PDB file of C-alpha atoms in Angstrom:
ATOM      1  CA  MET A 298     120.278 104.788  49.690  1.00 29.00           C
ATOM      2  CA  VAL A 299     116.734 105.265  50.947  1.00 31.00           C
ATOM      3  CA  ALA A 300     114.197 104.914  48.175  1.00 31.00           C
ATOM      4  CA  ILE A 301     111.422 107.480  47.998  1.00 31.00           C
ATOM      5  CA  ALA A 302     107.988 106.930  46.533  1.00 32.00           C
ATOM      6  CA  VAL A 303     104.550 108.404  46.992  1.00 33.00           C
ATOM      7  CA  THR A 304     101.402 106.372  47.428  1.00 35.00           C
ATOM      8  CA  ALA A 305      97.879 106.771  48.710  1.00 38.00           C
ATOM      9  CA  THR A 306      97.134 104.852  51.890  1.00 42.00           C
ATOM     10  CA  PRO A 307      93.900 102.818  51.745  1.00 45.00           C
ATOM     11  CA  PRO A 308      91.332 103.327  54.496  1.00 46.00           C
ATOM     12  CA  ALA A 309      91.508 100.991  57.449  1.00 50.00           C
ATOM     13  CA  ASP A 310      89.175  97.995  57.472  1.00 50.00           C
ATOM     14  CA  PRO A 311      86.735  98.673  60.370  1.00 54.00           C
ATOM     15  CA  VAL A 312      86.412  94.948  61.185  1.00 47.00           C
ATOM     16  CA  VAL A 313      90.186  94.494  61.363  1.00 47.00           C
ATOM     17  CA  LEU A 314      90.518  97.689  63.391  1.00 49.00           C
ATOM     18  CA  ARG A 315      87.854  96.532  65.867  1.00 59.00           C
ATOM     19  CA  THR A 316      89.563  93.141  66.221  1.00 57.00           C
ATOM     20  CA  ARG A 317      92.926  94.830  66.830  1.00 56.00           C
ATOM     21  CA  ILE A 318      91.439  97.072  69.528  1.00 62.00           C
ATOM     22  CA  LEU A 319      89.719  94.168  71.300  1.00 65.00           C
ATOM     23  CA  SER A 320      92.924  92.091  71.231  1.00 59.00           C
ATOM     24  CA  ALA A 321      94.887  95.008  72.655  1.00 62.00           C
ATOM     25  CA  LEU A 322      92.351  95.504  75.443  1.00 68.00           C
ATOM     26  CA  VAL A 323      92.659  91.822  76.394  1.00 68.00           C
ATOM     27  CA  MET A 324      96.474  91.747  76.287  1.00 72.00           C
ATOM     28  CA  ALA A 325      97.307  95.091  77.879  1.00 75.00           C
ATOM     29  CA  PRO A 326      96.099  94.531  81.498  1.00 82.00           C
ATOM     30  CA  PRO A 327      98.132  91.348  82.237  1.00 84.00           C
ATOM     31  CA  ALA A 328     101.183  92.824  80.495  1.00 84.00           C
ATOM     32  CA  LEU A 329     100.997  96.037  82.521  1.00 85.00           C
ATOM     33  CA  ALA A 330     100.351  94.096  85.740  1.00 90.00           C
ATOM     34  CA  ALA A 331     103.494  92.012  85.120  1.00 92.00           C
ATOM     35  CA  VAL A 332     105.501  95.187  84.466  1.00 92.00           C
ATOM     36  CA  TRP A 333     104.179  96.667  87.711  1.00 93.00           C
ATOM     37  CA  TYR A 334     105.037  93.652  89.872  1.00 92.00           C
ATOM     38  CA  GLY A 335     108.384  92.996  88.187  1.00 93.00           C
ATOM     39  CA  GLY A 336     110.538  90.121  89.406  1.00 93.00           C
ATOM     40  CA  TRP A 337     109.351  86.639  88.491  1.00 95.00           C
ATOM     41  CA  ALA A 338     105.993  87.866  87.181  1.00 95.00           C
ATOM     42  CA  PHE A 339     107.601  90.080  84.555  1.00 96.00           C
ATOM     43  CA  ALA A 340     110.396  87.622  83.763  1.00 96.00           C
ATOM     44  CA  MET A 341     107.928  84.786  83.176  1.00 96.00           C
ATOM     45  CA  LEU A 342     105.790  86.932  80.865  1.00 95.00           C
ATOM     46  CA  VAL A 343     108.851  87.933  78.832  1.00 97.00           C
ATOM     47  CA  ALA A 344     110.151  84.332  78.837  1.00 97.00           C
ATOM     48  CA  VAL A 345     106.867  83.071  77.339  1.00 96.00           C
ATOM     49  CA  ALA A 346     107.001  85.850  74.738  1.00 95.00           C
ATOM     50  CA  ALA A 347     110.628  84.958  73.910  1.00 97.00           C
ATOM     51  CA  ALA A 348     109.711  81.309  73.342  1.00 96.00           C
ATOM     52  CA  ILE A 349     106.776  82.274  71.106  1.00 95.00           C
ATOM     53  CA  MET A 350     108.986  84.659  69.119  1.00 95.00           C
ATOM     54  CA  CYS A 351     111.484  81.848  68.508  1.00 94.00           C
ATOM     55  CA  TRP A 352     108.617  79.628  67.328  1.00 91.00           C
ATOM     56  CA  GLU A 353     107.458  82.396  64.966  1.00 92.00           C
ATOM     57  CA  TRP A 354     110.969  83.019  63.661  1.00 92.00           C
ATOM     58  CA  HIS A 355     111.559  79.361  62.851  1.00 88.00           C
ATOM     59  CA  GLY A 356     108.099  79.143  61.335  1.00 87.00           C
ATOM     60  CA  MET A 357     109.045  81.957  58.944  1.00 88.00           C
ATOM     61  CA  VAL A 358     112.597  80.876  58.163  1.00 85.00           C
ATOM     62  CA  VAL A 359     112.367  77.072  58.207  1.00 79.00           C
ATOM     63  CA  LYS A 360     108.606  76.927  57.474  1.00 74.00           C
ATOM     64  CA  ARG A 361     108.224  74.478  60.367  1.00 70.00           C
ATOM     65  CA  PHE A 362     109.393  74.059  63.954  1.00 70.00           C
ATOM     66  CA  PRO A 363     112.171  71.429  64.102  1.00 76.00           C
ATOM     67  CA  VAL A 364     114.361  70.467  67.049  1.00 82.00           C
ATOM     68  CA  ALA A 365     116.480  73.553  66.345  1.00 83.00           C
ATOM     69  CA  GLY A 366     113.421  75.691  67.044  1.00 86.00           C
ATOM     70  CA  TRP A 367     112.793  74.003  70.376  1.00 89.00           C
ATOM     71  CA  VAL A 368     116.434  74.574  71.321  1.00 91.00           C
ATOM     72  CA  ALA A 369     116.128  78.279  70.550  1.00 93.00           C
ATOM     73  CA  ALA A 370     112.788  78.659  72.343  1.00 95.00           C
ATOM     74  CA  PHE A 371     113.849  76.762  75.453  1.00 95.00           C
ATOM     75  CA  GLY A 372     117.259  78.455  75.601  1.00 96.00           C
ATOM     76  CA  CYS A 373     115.807  81.961  75.267  1.00 97.00           C
ATOM     77  CA  ALA A 374     113.070  81.311  77.830  1.00 97.00           C
ATOM     78  CA  ILE A 375     115.560  80.000  80.420  1.00 97.00           C
ATOM     79  CA  ALA A 376     117.977  82.842  79.645  1.00 97.00           C
ATOM     80  CA  THR A 377     115.196  85.381  80.233  1.00 97.00           C
ATOM     81  CA  LEU A 378     114.457  83.914  83.663  1.00 97.00           C
ATOM     82  CA  LEU A 379     118.182  83.715  84.404  1.00 97.00           C
ATOM     83  CA  ALA A 380     118.489  87.447  83.707  1.00 96.00           C
ATOM     84  CA  LEU A 381     116.820  88.083  87.072  1.00 96.00           C
ATOM     85  CA  HIS A 382     120.026  87.120  88.879  1.00 93.00           C
ATOM     86  CA  SER A 383     122.795  86.680  86.294  1.00 95.00           C
ATOM     87  CA  PRO A 384     122.416  88.819  83.160  1.00 95.00           C
ATOM     88  CA  SER A 385     125.899  87.988  81.862  1.00 95.00           C
ATOM     89  CA  LEU A 386     125.229  84.255  82.052  1.00 97.00           C
ATOM     90  CA  ALA A 387     121.837  84.853  80.444  1.00 97.00           C
ATOM     91  CA  VAL A 388     123.493  86.523  77.437  1.00 97.00           C
ATOM     92  CA  LEU A 389     125.925  83.617  77.104  1.00 97.00           C
ATOM     93  CA  LEU A 390     123.017  81.169  77.161  1.00 97.00           C
ATOM     94  CA  VAL A 391     121.262  83.094  74.372  1.00 97.00           C
ATOM     95  CA  VAL A 392     124.435  82.980  72.266  1.00 97.00           C
ATOM     96  CA  ALA A 393     124.780  79.237  72.964  1.00 96.00           C
ATOM     97  CA  ALA A 394     121.139  78.682  71.944  1.00 95.00           C
ATOM     98  CA  ALA A 395     121.753  80.622  68.732  1.00 94.00           C
ATOM     99  CA  ILE A 396     124.816  78.548  67.842  1.00 93.00           C
ATOM    100  CA  ALA A 397     123.071  75.272  68.684  1.00 92.00           C
ATOM    101  CA  SER A 398     119.913  76.096  66.719  1.00 90.00           C
ATOM    102  CA  ALA A 399     121.970  77.203  63.709  1.00 88.00           C
ATOM    103  CA  ALA A 400     123.972  73.972  63.799  1.00 86.00           C
ATOM    104  CA  MET A 401     120.861  71.789  64.100  1.00 85.00           C
ATOM    105  CA  ALA A 402     118.610  73.569  61.617  1.00 78.00           C
ATOM    106  CA  PRO A 403     117.726  71.495  58.541  1.00 70.00           C
ATOM    107  CA  LEU A 404     118.158  74.409  56.136  1.00 60.00           C
ATOM    108  CA  ALA A 405     119.238  74.475  52.530  1.00 51.00           C
ATOM    109  CA  GLY A 406     118.846  76.752  49.540  1.00 51.00           C
ATOM    110  CA  GLU A 407     118.700  80.521  49.707  1.00 52.00           C
ATOM    111  CA  ARG A 408     118.607  80.827  53.507  1.00 59.00           C
ATOM    112  CA  PRO A 409     121.654  79.321  55.230  1.00 64.00           C
ATOM    113  CA  ARG A 410     121.709  77.875  58.726  1.00 74.00           C
ATOM    114  CA  LEU A 411     122.747  81.282  60.065  1.00 82.00           C
ATOM    115  CA  TRP A 412     119.153  82.467  59.635  1.00 85.00           C
ATOM    116  CA  ALA A 413     117.914  79.896  62.133  1.00 84.00           C
ATOM    117  CA  GLY A 414     120.500  80.942  64.701  1.00 88.00           C
ATOM    118  CA  MET A 415     119.580  84.599  64.302  1.00 92.00           C
ATOM    119  CA  GLY A 416     116.150  83.884  65.769  1.00 92.00           C
ATOM    120  CA  ALA A 417     117.543  83.184  69.242  1.00 94.00           C
ATOM    121  CA  LEU A 418     119.571  86.396  69.153  1.00 96.00           C
ATOM    122  CA  TYR A 419     116.670  88.445  67.797  1.00 95.00           C
ATOM    123  CA  ALA A 420     114.239  87.245  70.459  1.00 96.00           C
ATOM    124  CA  GLY A 421     116.583  86.399  73.331  1.00 97.00           C
ATOM    125  CA  LEU A 422     118.861  89.408  73.700  1.00 97.00           C
ATOM    126  CA  PRO A 423     116.045  92.007  73.904  1.00 97.00           C
ATOM    127  CA  SER A 424     114.151  89.757  76.336  1.00 97.00           C
ATOM    128  CA  VAL A 425     117.183  89.551  78.621  1.00 98.00           C
ATOM    129  CA  ALA A 426     117.636  93.318  78.259  1.00 97.00           C
ATOM    130  CA  LEU A 427     114.028  94.008  79.321  1.00 97.00           C
ATOM    131  CA  VAL A 428     114.291  91.866  82.449  1.00 97.00           C
ATOM    132  CA  TRP A 429     117.668  93.397  83.327  1.00 97.00           C
ATOM    133  CA  LEU A 430     116.302  96.935  82.903  1.00 97.00           C
ATOM    134  CA  ARG A 431     113.264  96.153  85.081  1.00 96.00           C
ATOM    135  CA  GLN A 432     115.570  94.867  87.851  1.00 95.00           C
ATOM    136  CA  GLU A 433     117.255  98.269  88.307  1.00 93.00           C
ATOM    137  CA  PRO A 434     116.139  99.249  91.841  1.00 90.00           C
ATOM    138  CA  GLN A 435     115.815 102.996  91.356  1.00 88.00           C
ATOM    139  CA  THR A 436     114.280 103.404  87.934  1.00 90.00           C
ATOM    140  CA  GLY A 437     113.498  99.887  86.670  1.00 93.00           C
ATOM    141  CA  LEU A 438     109.718 100.194  86.785  1.00 94.00           C
ATOM    142  CA  ILE A 439     109.544 103.645  85.223  1.00 93.00           C
ATOM    143  CA  THR A 440     112.130 102.695  82.559  1.00 93.00           C
ATOM    144  CA  VAL A 441     110.051  99.769  81.301  1.00 95.00           C
ATOM    145  CA  ILE A 442     106.843 101.826  81.471  1.00 93.00           C
ATOM    146  CA  TRP A 443     108.637 104.528  79.470  1.00 93.00           C
ATOM    147  CA  LEU A 444     109.716 101.974  76.861  1.00 94.00           C
ATOM    148  CA  PHE A 445     106.201 100.587  76.500  1.00 93.00           C
ATOM    149  CA  LEU A 446     104.585 104.029  76.291  1.00 91.00           C
ATOM    150  CA  LEU A 447     107.268 105.285  73.912  1.00 92.00           C
ATOM    151  CA  VAL A 448     106.802 102.409  71.471  1.00 91.00           C
ATOM    152  CA  TRP A 449     103.010 102.631  71.652  1.00 89.00           C
ATOM    153  CA  ALA A 450     103.171 106.412  71.117  1.00 90.00           C
ATOM    154  CA  THR A 451     105.542 105.952  68.178  1.00 91.00           C
ATOM    155  CA  ASP A 452     103.224 103.431  66.525  1.00 87.00           C
ATOM    156  CA  ILE A 453     100.139 105.586  67.071  1.00 87.00           C
ATOM    157  CA  GLY A 454     101.843 108.806  65.969  1.00 87.00           C
ATOM    158  CA  ALA A 455     103.343 107.168  62.887  1.00 86.00           C
ATOM    159  CA  TYR A 456     100.004 105.616  61.933  1.00 84.00           C
ATOM    160  CA  ALA A 457      98.082 108.868  62.408  1.00 86.00           C
ATOM    161  CA  ALA A 458     100.598 111.066  60.595  1.00 85.00           C
ATOM    162  CA  GLY A 459     101.099 108.565  57.799  1.00 83.00           C
ATOM    163  CA  ARG A 460      97.379 108.298  57.092  1.00 82.00           C
ATOM    164  CA  THR A 461      96.670 112.003  57.549  1.00 85.00           C
ATOM    165  CA  ILE A 462      99.638 113.472  55.686  1.00 84.00           C
ATOM    166  CA  GLY A 463     100.859 110.628  53.468  1.00 76.00           C
ATOM    167  CA  GLY A 464     103.695 111.628  51.178  1.00 77.00           C
ATOM    168  CA  PRO A 465     107.037 109.963  50.351  1.00 81.00           C
ATOM    169  CA  LEU A 466     107.608 106.427  51.601  1.00 82.00           C
ATOM    170  CA  LEU A 467     110.526 105.554  53.847  1.00 79.00           C
ATOM    171  CA  MET A 468     111.516 102.243  52.264  1.00 83.00           C
ATOM    172  CA  PRO A 469     108.897 101.113  49.752  1.00 82.00           C
ATOM    173  CA  ALA A 470     110.824  97.954  48.865  1.00 81.00           C
ATOM    174  CA  VAL A 471     110.543  96.860  52.520  1.00 83.00           C
ATOM    175  CA  SER A 472     107.302  98.443  53.748  1.00 80.00           C
ATOM    176  CA  PRO A 473     104.721  99.874  51.325  1.00 77.00           C
ATOM    177  CA  LYS A 474     102.958 101.952  53.982  1.00 79.00           C
ATOM    178  CA  LYS A 475     105.597 103.654  56.161  1.00 83.00           C
ATOM    179  CA  THR A 476     106.170 107.281  55.239  1.00 83.00           C
ATOM    180  CA  TRP A 477     108.582 110.014  56.255  1.00 86.00           C
ATOM    181  CA  ALA A 478     105.609 111.894  57.685  1.00 87.00           C
ATOM    182  CA  GLY A 479     104.817 108.824  59.783  1.00 85.00           C
ATOM    183  CA  LEU A 480     108.381 108.704  61.088  1.00 89.00           C
ATOM    184  CA  LEU A 481     108.217 112.371  62.127  1.00 92.00           C
ATOM    185  CA  GLY A 482     104.776 111.853  63.656  1.00 88.00           C
ATOM    186  CA  GLY A 483     106.113 108.907  65.635  1.00 90.00           C
ATOM    187  CA  MET A 484     109.052 110.969  66.881  1.00 94.00           C
ATOM    188  CA  VAL A 485     106.768 113.796  68.029  1.00 93.00           C
ATOM    189  CA  SER A 486     104.452 111.358  69.823  1.00 91.00           C
ATOM    190  CA  ALA A 487     107.427 109.684  71.513  1.00 93.00           C
ATOM    191  CA  MET A 488     108.706 113.069  72.683  1.00 94.00           C
ATOM    192  CA  VAL A 489     105.307 113.799  74.218  1.00 93.00           C
ATOM    193  CA  ALA A 490     105.426 110.425  75.975  1.00 91.00           C
ATOM    194  CA  GLY A 491     108.913 111.230  77.282  1.00 89.00           C
ATOM    195  CA  ALA A 492     107.751 114.609  78.574  1.00 89.00           C
ATOM    196  CA  GLY A 493     104.839 112.876  80.310  1.00 89.00           C
ATOM    197  CA  ILE A 494     107.210 110.466  82.064  1.00 87.00           C
ATOM    198  CA  VAL A 495     109.284 113.405  83.335  1.00 84.00           C
ATOM    199  CA  TRP A 496     106.163 115.179  84.564  1.00 84.00           C
ATOM    200  CA  LEU A 497     104.811 112.083  86.332  1.00 82.00           C
ATOM    201  CA  SER A 498     108.030 110.733  87.843  1.00 82.00           C
ATOM    202  CA  GLY A 499     110.610 113.496  87.823  1.00 76.00           C
ATOM    203  CA  VAL A 500     113.384 110.899  87.352  1.00 77.00           C
ATOM    204  CA  SER A 501     115.079 112.722  84.478  1.00 72.00           C
ATOM    205  CA  THR A 502     115.494 116.215  83.062  1.00 76.00           C
ATOM    206  CA  LEU A 503     113.050 117.225  80.344  1.00 78.00           C
ATOM    207  CA  PRO A 504     115.572 117.959  77.537  1.00 83.00           C
ATOM    208  CA  ALA A 505     117.467 114.693  78.046  1.00 84.00           C
ATOM    209  CA  LEU A 506     114.397 112.484  77.980  1.00 86.00           C
ATOM    210  CA  ILE A 507     112.717 114.318  75.106  1.00 89.00           C
ATOM    211  CA  ILE A 508     115.844 113.921  72.940  1.00 90.00           C
ATOM    212  CA  GLY A 509     116.263 110.308  74.042  1.00 91.00           C
ATOM    213  CA  SER A 510     112.623 109.542  73.249  1.00 93.00           C
ATOM    214  CA  ALA A 511     112.955 110.985  69.739  1.00 94.00           C
ATOM    215  CA  VAL A 512     116.071 108.900  69.077  1.00 95.00           C
ATOM    216  CA  LEU A 513     114.391 105.757  70.389  1.00 95.00           C
ATOM    217  CA  ALA A 514     111.378 106.427  68.158  1.00 95.00           C
ATOM    218  CA  VAL A 515     113.708 106.217  65.154  1.00 95.00           C
ATOM    219  CA  ILE A 516     115.284 103.023  66.537  1.00 96.00           C
ATOM    220  CA  ALA A 517     111.841 101.502  67.150  1.00 94.00           C
ATOM    221  CA  GLN A 518     110.818 102.299  63.567  1.00 93.00           C
ATOM    222  CA  ALA A 519     114.083 100.752  62.348  1.00 94.00           C
ATOM    223  CA  GLY A 520     113.229  97.607  64.319  1.00 93.00           C
ATOM    224  CA  ASP A 521     109.819  97.553  62.664  1.00 91.00           C
ATOM    225  CA  LEU A 522     111.412  97.876  59.212  1.00 92.00           C
ATOM    226  CA  LEU A 523     113.922  95.137  60.000  1.00 93.00           C
ATOM    227  CA  GLU A 524     111.135  92.687  60.804  1.00 92.00           C
ATOM    228  CA  SER A 525     109.273  93.754  57.665  1.00 89.00           C
ATOM    229  CA  TRP A 526     112.410  93.014  55.636  1.00 91.00           C
ATOM    230  CA  VAL A 527     112.729  89.547  57.196  1.00 91.00           C
ATOM    231  CA  LYS A 528     109.077  88.787  56.441  1.00 89.00           C
ATOM    232  CA  ARG A 529     109.531  89.861  52.827  1.00 88.00           C
ATOM    233  CA  ARG A 530     112.607  87.663  52.506  1.00 87.00           C
ATOM    234  CA  CYS A 531     110.577  84.757  53.897  1.00 86.00           C
ATOM    235  CA  ASP A 532     107.525  85.644  51.770  1.00 87.00           C
ATOM    236  CA  VAL A 533     105.079  85.886  54.686  1.00 87.00           C
ATOM    237  CA  LYS A 534     102.633  88.638  55.631  1.00 86.00           C
ATOM    238  CA  ASP A 535     102.721  88.118  59.418  1.00 85.00           C
ATOM    239  CA  SER A 536     105.104  86.279  61.722  1.00 85.00           C
ATOM    240  CA  SER A 537     102.115  84.146  62.825  1.00 83.00           C
ATOM    241  CA  ALA A 538      98.368  84.452  63.442  1.00 79.00           C
ATOM    242  CA  ILE A 539      98.510  83.948  67.204  1.00 82.00           C
ATOM    243  CA  ILE A 540      97.047  87.392  68.040  1.00 74.00           C
ATOM    244  CA  PRO A 541      93.719  88.126  66.302  1.00 67.00           C
ATOM    245  CA  GLY A 542      93.980  91.252  64.198  1.00 60.00           C
ATOM    246  CA  HIS A 543      97.659  91.762  64.992  1.00 65.00           C
ATOM    247  CA  GLY A 544      99.481  88.778  63.515  1.00 76.00           C
ATOM    248  CA  GLY A 545     102.244  87.440  65.724  1.00 85.00           C
ATOM    249  CA  VAL A 546     104.111  88.527  68.822  1.00 90.00           C
ATOM    250  CA  LEU A 547     107.062  89.589  66.663  1.00 90.00           C
ATOM    251  CA  ASP A 548     104.732  91.833  64.667  1.00 87.00           C
ATOM    252  CA  ARG A 549     103.642  93.593  67.856  1.00 87.00           C
ATOM    253  CA  VAL A 550     106.963  94.000  69.661  1.00 91.00           C
ATOM    254  CA  ASP A 551     109.497  94.504  66.857  1.00 90.00           C
ATOM    255  CA  GLY A 552     109.959  98.162  67.820  1.00 92.00           C
ATOM    256  CA  LEU A 553     110.138  97.328  71.533  1.00 94.00           C
ATOM    257  CA  LEU A 554     112.882  94.745  70.913  1.00 96.00           C
ATOM    258  CA  ALA A 555     115.093  97.308  69.191  1.00 96.00           C
ATOM    259  CA  ALA A 556     114.415 100.047  71.755  1.00 96.00           C
ATOM    260  CA  ALA A 557     115.079  97.740  74.726  1.00 96.00           C
ATOM    261  CA  VAL A 558     118.483  96.693  73.369  1.00 97.00           C
ATOM    262  CA  ALA A 559     119.391 100.335  72.674  1.00 96.00           C
ATOM    263  CA  VAL A 560     118.481 101.463  76.211  1.00 96.00           C
ATOM    264  CA  ALA A 561     120.302  98.524  77.800  1.00 96.00           C
ATOM    265  CA  LEU A 562     123.467  99.214  75.761  1.00 96.00           C
ATOM    266  CA  ALA A 563     123.296 102.919  76.642  1.00 94.00           C
ATOM    267  CA  ALA A 564     122.985 102.079  80.349  1.00 94.00           C
ATOM    268  CA  LEU A 565     125.902  99.635  80.152  1.00 94.00           C
ATOM    269  CA  ALA A 566     128.099 102.120  78.285  1.00 93.00           C
ATOM    270  CA  SER A 567     127.404 104.950  80.719  1.00 90.00           C
ATOM    271  CA  GLY A 568     127.342 102.850  83.884  1.00 89.00           C
ATOM    272  CA  GLN A 569     124.111 104.574  84.870  1.00 88.00           C
ATOM    273  CA  ALA A 570     120.397 104.025  84.297  1.00 87.00           C
ATOM    274  CA  VAL A 571     119.273 106.057  81.292  1.00 86.00           C
ATOM    275  CA  LEU A 572     116.529 107.825  83.234  1.00 85.00           C
ATOM    276  CA  LEU A 573     119.137 109.172  85.647  1.00 81.00           C
ATOM    277  CA  TRP A 574     120.997 111.001  82.883  1.00 76.00           C
ATOM    278  CA  SER A 575     120.856 114.764  83.040  1.00 67.00           C
TER     279      SER A 575
END
């Protein structure tokens, strides 16, 4: 059952907000350039991100980075590069890295070894999915741009609506700031982003992409809540402090990870790129 509570949202710290904006301005150009060029440029960017996410995961779960963490990071990075030419083999490598890191993790107490293995799956499978989606010859570029814009729009819309409207919280035991108004605001913003992609590219029909964008906004928010739940279980505020003002890579891409897997599964199930649906 979803718990409901009402709380006032404190004003944003202007120093933190300025730091977040500056970090985003530094990170966005190389990320967008890699998306544009695709191929090895994009795969290498995602592979580096996958390795960092594994490092962050093991830092949260194990509180250090043992050999099991290196196995997960290396396996996910290689799998991401492998996805350029053999996605199926890449998925198998991610699963193998997850099993190996779980078996090697020096864990005891409340979090079993399974938690260590989950890091490779959590970081590796979405990374493989992103590279595979970008490789689609007809719509790969616009699909990844759509995913990025959709997640950014969801975050911005949720933040704006949550702070402006407030109201009942989505899951206060997991996230003390996310509201139902924020979820609806994120969905509306994602729908606008979807409509913009149709207008700019014409690769899909307007109703299909607007509905798909709204659904993915919910999935992205669910991915955000999942990472918040993991952090609470591990008693940490951020996955790391690698990005000034933002925390870790996992903190920035949790919604994108969930959305990328959803789009990849939908494309596999239908046998057609999602943006070609009508």
